[in-house]
Short mmCIF file of N, CA, C and O in Angstrom, two decimals:
data_model
loop_
_atom_site.label_atom_id
_atom_site.label_comp_id
_atom_site.label_asym_id
_atom_site.label_seq_id
_atom_site.Cartn_x
_atom_site.Cartn_y
_atom_site.Cartn_z
N MET A 300 -4.33 -2.04 -22.93
CA MET A 300 -3.29 -1.60 -23.70
C MET A 300 -1.97 -2.64 -23.32
O MET A 300 -1.65 -2.65 -22.23
N ARG A 301 -1.48 -3.22 -24.43
CA ARG A 301 -0.35 -4.11 -24.19
C ARG A 301 0.83 -3.35 -24.30
O ARG A 301 0.98 -2.53 -25.18
N LEU A 302 1.82 -3.67 -23.38
CA LEU A 302 3.25 -3.06 -23.59
C LEU A 302 3.97 -3.82 -24.61
O LEU A 302 3.78 -5.05 -24.78
N PRO A 303 4.96 -3.13 -25.12
CA PRO A 303 5.78 -3.79 -26.13
C PRO A 303 6.91 -4.79 -25.33
O PRO A 303 7.01 -4.31 -24.04
N ILE A 304 7.51 -5.69 -25.81
CA ILE A 304 8.47 -6.42 -25.00
C ILE A 304 9.64 -5.61 -24.85
O ILE A 304 10.19 -4.87 -25.70
N ASP A 305 10.18 -5.56 -23.64
CA ASP A 305 11.19 -4.70 -23.08
C ASP A 305 12.38 -4.97 -23.96
O ASP A 305 12.69 -6.11 -24.28
N PRO A 306 13.20 -3.95 -24.24
CA PRO A 306 14.42 -4.12 -25.19
C PRO A 306 15.47 -4.98 -24.46
O PRO A 306 16.32 -5.57 -25.06
N GLN A 307 15.41 -4.95 -23.05
CA GLN A 307 16.38 -5.80 -22.31
C GLN A 307 15.94 -7.40 -22.20
O GLN A 307 16.83 -8.15 -21.75
N ALA A 308 14.86 -7.55 -22.74
CA ALA A 308 14.31 -8.99 -22.65
C ALA A 308 15.17 -9.90 -23.62
O ALA A 308 15.51 -9.58 -24.72
N ASP A 309 15.55 -10.86 -23.12
CA ASP A 309 16.51 -12.01 -23.69
C ASP A 309 15.96 -13.33 -23.35
O ASP A 309 15.81 -13.68 -22.25
N VAL A 310 15.60 -14.16 -24.51
CA VAL A 310 15.07 -15.49 -24.20
C VAL A 310 16.10 -16.41 -23.35
O VAL A 310 15.79 -17.30 -22.66
N ALA A 311 17.42 -15.90 -23.47
CA ALA A 311 18.37 -16.66 -22.55
C ALA A 311 18.30 -16.51 -21.11
O ALA A 311 18.84 -17.18 -20.44
N ARG A 312 17.65 -15.41 -20.85
CA ARG A 312 17.29 -15.00 -19.32
C ARG A 312 15.95 -15.11 -19.05
O ARG A 312 15.22 -14.19 -19.26
N ARG A 313 15.67 -16.29 -18.48
CA ARG A 313 14.27 -16.53 -18.13
C ARG A 313 14.11 -16.93 -16.69
O ARG A 313 15.02 -17.24 -15.96
N ALA A 314 13.00 -16.85 -16.13
CA ALA A 314 12.43 -17.19 -14.86
C ALA A 314 11.09 -17.91 -14.99
O ALA A 314 10.25 -17.71 -15.85
N TRP A 315 10.93 -18.70 -14.04
CA TRP A 315 9.56 -19.50 -13.93
C TRP A 315 8.72 -19.15 -12.72
O TRP A 315 8.81 -19.82 -11.80
N LEU A 316 8.03 -17.99 -12.84
CA LEU A 316 7.28 -17.48 -11.78
C LEU A 316 5.93 -17.23 -12.58
O LEU A 316 5.74 -16.96 -13.54
N ASP A 317 4.85 -17.32 -11.56
CA ASP A 317 3.40 -17.10 -12.14
C ASP A 317 3.35 -15.70 -12.39
O ASP A 317 3.67 -14.81 -11.81
N CYS A 318 2.67 -15.51 -13.54
CA CYS A 318 2.32 -14.18 -14.11
C CYS A 318 1.03 -13.65 -13.29
O CYS A 318 0.12 -14.41 -13.17
N PRO A 319 1.19 -12.78 -12.58
CA PRO A 319 -0.17 -12.26 -11.84
C PRO A 319 -1.27 -11.84 -12.56
O PRO A 319 -2.39 -11.59 -11.93
N VAL A 320 -1.13 -11.55 -13.93
CA VAL A 320 -2.15 -11.12 -14.81
C VAL A 320 -2.84 -12.15 -15.60
O VAL A 320 -4.05 -12.35 -15.38
N CYS A 321 -2.08 -12.89 -16.36
CA CYS A 321 -2.83 -13.86 -17.30
C CYS A 321 -2.92 -15.29 -16.74
O CYS A 321 -3.77 -15.99 -17.18
N ASP A 322 -2.05 -15.54 -15.69
CA ASP A 322 -2.27 -16.88 -15.02
C ASP A 322 -2.20 -17.88 -16.10
O ASP A 322 -3.00 -18.94 -16.00
N ASP A 323 -1.45 -17.98 -17.13
CA ASP A 323 -1.47 -18.90 -18.20
C ASP A 323 -0.96 -20.28 -17.82
O ASP A 323 -1.24 -21.36 -18.48
N ALA A 324 -0.35 -20.40 -16.76
CA ALA A 324 0.22 -21.74 -16.20
C ALA A 324 -0.74 -22.36 -15.33
O ALA A 324 -0.37 -23.47 -14.76
N ARG A 325 -1.92 -21.98 -15.24
CA ARG A 325 -2.86 -22.42 -14.11
C ARG A 325 -3.13 -24.04 -14.38
O ARG A 325 -3.15 -24.78 -13.25
N HIS A 326 -3.17 -24.48 -15.50
CA HIS A 326 -3.63 -25.86 -15.69
C HIS A 326 -2.36 -26.64 -16.33
O HIS A 326 -2.66 -27.85 -16.89
N CYS A 327 -1.08 -26.35 -16.13
CA CYS A 327 -0.01 -26.87 -16.68
C CYS A 327 0.60 -27.81 -15.61
O CYS A 327 0.95 -27.33 -14.49
N GLU A 328 0.77 -29.10 -15.93
CA GLU A 328 1.20 -30.04 -14.85
C GLU A 328 2.66 -29.81 -14.57
O GLU A 328 2.88 -29.88 -13.33
N PRO A 329 3.51 -29.78 -15.47
CA PRO A 329 4.93 -29.40 -14.98
C PRO A 329 4.94 -28.09 -14.06
O PRO A 329 5.70 -28.20 -12.97
N CYS A 330 4.20 -26.98 -14.54
CA CYS A 330 4.25 -25.79 -13.51
C CYS A 330 3.71 -26.16 -12.23
O CYS A 330 4.12 -25.69 -11.10
N ALA A 331 2.58 -26.90 -12.14
CA ALA A 331 1.93 -27.34 -10.87
C ALA A 331 2.91 -28.09 -9.98
O ALA A 331 2.88 -27.97 -8.73
N ASP A 332 3.73 -28.84 -10.63
CA ASP A 332 4.90 -29.68 -10.00
C ASP A 332 6.04 -28.81 -9.63
O ASP A 332 7.06 -29.42 -9.21
N ARG A 333 6.06 -27.54 -9.96
CA ARG A 333 7.21 -26.57 -9.76
C ARG A 333 8.34 -26.95 -10.49
O ARG A 333 9.56 -26.72 -10.05
N ARG A 334 8.20 -27.56 -11.71
CA ARG A 334 9.29 -27.83 -12.57
C ARG A 334 9.25 -26.78 -13.69
O ARG A 334 8.34 -26.13 -14.02
N ASN A 335 10.50 -26.63 -14.40
CA ASN A 335 10.61 -25.65 -15.44
C ASN A 335 9.78 -26.21 -16.65
O ASN A 335 10.11 -27.17 -17.18
N CYS A 336 8.91 -25.42 -17.25
CA CYS A 336 8.08 -25.79 -18.28
C CYS A 336 8.75 -24.94 -19.48
O CYS A 336 9.04 -23.78 -19.35
N GLY A 337 8.72 -25.54 -20.74
CA GLY A 337 9.14 -24.93 -21.87
C GLY A 337 8.21 -23.82 -22.45
O GLY A 337 8.68 -23.06 -23.29
N GLU A 338 7.02 -23.83 -21.90
CA GLU A 338 6.19 -22.79 -22.43
C GLU A 338 5.68 -21.69 -21.46
O GLU A 338 5.44 -20.60 -21.99
N HIS A 339 5.72 -21.88 -20.22
CA HIS A 339 5.25 -20.76 -19.29
C HIS A 339 6.47 -20.17 -18.53
O HIS A 339 6.50 -20.20 -17.24
N TRP A 340 7.41 -19.62 -19.20
CA TRP A 340 8.49 -18.99 -18.66
C TRP A 340 8.27 -17.49 -18.85
O TRP A 340 7.42 -17.06 -19.52
N ARG A 341 8.99 -16.62 -18.14
CA ARG A 341 8.92 -15.14 -18.26
C ARG A 341 10.40 -14.58 -18.46
O ARG A 341 11.30 -15.11 -18.05
N TYR A 342 10.42 -13.43 -19.10
CA TYR A 342 11.68 -12.72 -19.37
C TYR A 342 12.19 -12.18 -18.04
O TYR A 342 11.47 -11.62 -17.20
N LEU A 343 13.38 -12.54 -17.64
CA LEU A 343 13.92 -11.91 -16.51
C LEU A 343 14.80 -10.68 -16.93
O LEU A 343 15.77 -10.64 -17.79
N ILE A 344 14.13 -9.49 -16.69
CA ILE A 344 14.55 -8.15 -17.35
C ILE A 344 15.97 -7.82 -16.65
O ILE A 344 16.88 -7.40 -17.19
N SER A 345 15.81 -7.85 -15.16
CA SER A 345 16.98 -7.54 -14.42
C SER A 345 16.64 -8.01 -12.90
O SER A 345 15.61 -8.51 -12.71
N SER A 346 17.79 -7.87 -12.20
CA SER A 346 17.51 -8.17 -10.67
C SER A 346 18.34 -7.25 -9.93
O SER A 346 19.25 -6.62 -10.24
N ASN A 347 17.88 -7.20 -8.61
CA ASN A 347 18.69 -6.27 -7.63
C ASN A 347 18.63 -7.06 -6.40
O ASN A 347 17.63 -6.99 -5.68
N GLY A 348 19.77 -7.89 -6.18
CA GLY A 348 19.45 -8.79 -4.95
C GLY A 348 18.48 -9.87 -5.20
O GLY A 348 18.21 -10.39 -6.23
N PRO A 349 17.68 -10.02 -4.18
CA PRO A 349 16.48 -10.93 -4.16
C PRO A 349 15.32 -10.42 -5.18
O PRO A 349 14.38 -11.28 -5.37
N VAL A 350 15.32 -9.14 -5.50
CA VAL A 350 14.22 -8.65 -6.32
C VAL A 350 14.46 -8.81 -7.82
O VAL A 350 15.42 -8.24 -8.27
N VAL A 351 13.54 -9.44 -8.47
CA VAL A 351 13.68 -9.71 -9.86
C VAL A 351 12.67 -8.98 -10.65
O VAL A 351 11.41 -8.77 -10.06
N HIS A 352 12.91 -8.45 -11.71
CA HIS A 352 12.09 -7.71 -12.59
C HIS A 352 11.76 -8.41 -13.90
O HIS A 352 12.65 -8.81 -14.57
N LEU A 353 10.40 -8.88 -14.03
CA LEU A 353 10.09 -9.82 -15.09
C LEU A 353 9.13 -9.22 -16.13
O LEU A 353 8.44 -8.15 -15.75
N GLN A 354 8.90 -9.87 -17.23
CA GLN A 354 7.90 -9.56 -18.17
C GLN A 354 7.36 -10.97 -18.68
O GLN A 354 8.02 -11.65 -19.07
N CYS A 355 6.05 -10.86 -18.71
CA CYS A 355 5.37 -12.12 -19.25
C CYS A 355 5.37 -12.01 -20.86
O CYS A 355 4.98 -10.98 -21.40
N PRO A 356 5.88 -12.99 -21.56
CA PRO A 356 5.78 -12.86 -23.05
C PRO A 356 4.39 -13.09 -23.69
O PRO A 356 4.17 -12.56 -24.84
N ARG A 357 3.51 -13.53 -22.88
CA ARG A 357 2.16 -13.70 -23.42
C ARG A 357 1.40 -12.52 -23.39
O ARG A 357 0.82 -12.00 -24.39
N CYS A 358 1.26 -11.93 -22.14
CA CYS A 358 0.36 -10.74 -22.00
C CYS A 358 1.25 -9.39 -21.93
O CYS A 358 0.63 -8.36 -21.75
N THR A 359 2.66 -9.58 -21.89
CA THR A 359 3.57 -8.34 -21.66
C THR A 359 3.58 -7.67 -20.56
O THR A 359 4.22 -6.58 -20.43
N HIS A 360 2.72 -8.09 -19.52
CA HIS A 360 2.79 -7.47 -18.18
C HIS A 360 4.21 -7.37 -17.50
O HIS A 360 4.92 -8.45 -17.52
N MET A 361 4.57 -6.27 -17.03
CA MET A 361 5.87 -6.11 -16.16
C MET A 361 5.53 -6.11 -14.78
O MET A 361 4.71 -5.40 -14.38
N TRP A 362 6.37 -6.74 -13.91
CA TRP A 362 6.26 -6.75 -12.44
C TRP A 362 7.51 -7.07 -11.82
O TRP A 362 8.48 -7.61 -12.46
N SER A 363 7.70 -6.78 -10.60
CA SER A 363 8.79 -7.16 -9.71
C SER A 363 8.32 -8.06 -8.56
O SER A 363 7.25 -7.82 -7.95
N VAL A 364 9.21 -8.86 -8.09
CA VAL A 364 8.97 -9.81 -6.98
C VAL A 364 10.15 -9.88 -6.12
O VAL A 364 11.28 -10.11 -6.73
N ASN A 365 9.94 -9.96 -4.90
CA ASN A 365 11.03 -10.29 -3.99
C ASN A 365 11.09 -11.82 -3.88
O ASN A 365 10.16 -12.37 -3.37
N THR A 366 12.05 -12.50 -4.28
CA THR A 366 12.20 -13.94 -4.26
C THR A 366 12.43 -14.51 -2.97
O THR A 366 12.61 -15.81 -2.66
N ARG A 367 12.77 -13.50 -1.93
CA ARG A 367 13.12 -13.91 -0.65
C ARG A 367 12.39 -13.13 0.33
O ARG A 367 12.98 -12.24 1.14
N PRO A 368 11.00 -13.12 0.46
CA PRO A 368 10.28 -12.28 1.25
C PRO A 368 10.64 -12.60 2.65
O PRO A 368 11.00 -13.56 3.22
N GLY A 369 10.70 -11.43 3.51
CA GLY A 369 11.15 -11.47 4.84
C GLY A 369 12.62 -11.14 5.03
O GLY A 369 13.00 -10.93 6.19
N VAL A 370 13.40 -11.23 4.10
CA VAL A 370 14.88 -11.12 4.25
C VAL A 370 15.08 -9.66 3.65
O VAL A 370 14.86 -9.39 2.62
N THR A 371 15.67 -8.84 4.53
CA THR A 371 15.82 -7.56 4.11
C THR A 371 17.44 -7.30 3.76
O THR A 371 18.27 -8.04 4.11
N ARG A 372 17.59 -6.42 2.81
CA ARG A 372 18.98 -6.17 2.35
C ARG A 372 19.93 -5.38 3.38
O ARG A 372 19.13 -4.63 3.94
N ARG A 373 21.02 -5.73 3.57
CA ARG A 373 21.93 -4.96 4.40
C ARG A 373 22.00 -3.47 3.74
O ARG A 373 22.29 -3.32 2.48
N ASP A 374 21.97 -2.65 4.48
CA ASP A 374 22.35 -1.09 4.04
C ASP A 374 23.72 -1.03 3.62
O ASP A 374 24.60 -0.97 4.66
N ASP A 375 24.07 -0.76 2.35
CA ASP A 375 25.60 -0.69 1.88
C ASP A 375 26.15 0.53 2.40
O ASP A 375 27.34 0.50 2.40
N SER A 376 25.50 1.57 3.14
CA SER A 376 26.11 2.61 3.67
C SER A 376 26.69 2.37 5.04
O SER A 376 27.45 3.20 5.58
N THR A 377 26.28 1.26 5.76
CA THR A 377 26.84 0.99 7.04
C THR A 377 27.86 -0.02 6.84
O THR A 377 28.13 -0.86 6.14
N PRO A 378 28.94 0.19 7.75
CA PRO A 378 30.16 -0.81 7.62
C PRO A 378 29.66 -2.10 7.99
O PRO A 378 28.98 -2.54 8.92
N GLY A 379 30.24 -3.07 7.19
CA GLY A 379 30.06 -4.46 7.44
C GLY A 379 30.86 -5.09 8.62
O GLY A 379 32.08 -4.93 8.51
N TRP A 380 30.29 -5.70 9.67
CA TRP A 380 31.08 -6.16 10.84
C TRP A 380 31.43 -7.49 10.43
O TRP A 380 31.13 -8.57 10.48
#
C-alpha cells in the first residue's frame, strides 16, 4: 500500500538522501558523486535537530534519519554550563 504524499511536503524543502525502499538513485552518476540531482530528491517533512523526517516522492515511503550519528543531543532539562 502506498501512502499519500504528506500534507507538509513542499517541493521547496528537499533533501538528497537515499531512499531505503526504492533505491531509485542507485545508477545515477550525480548521486553517486554525492551531488544534488534534480531527479532523486526527497521531501524534507520536518527536522528535530540532526534528525530529519523524509518522504520519497517516488514510492511515498516515510522515514527518519539522524544526519549526525554518534552525536547525542543535550538534554534541555539540564542547565547549560
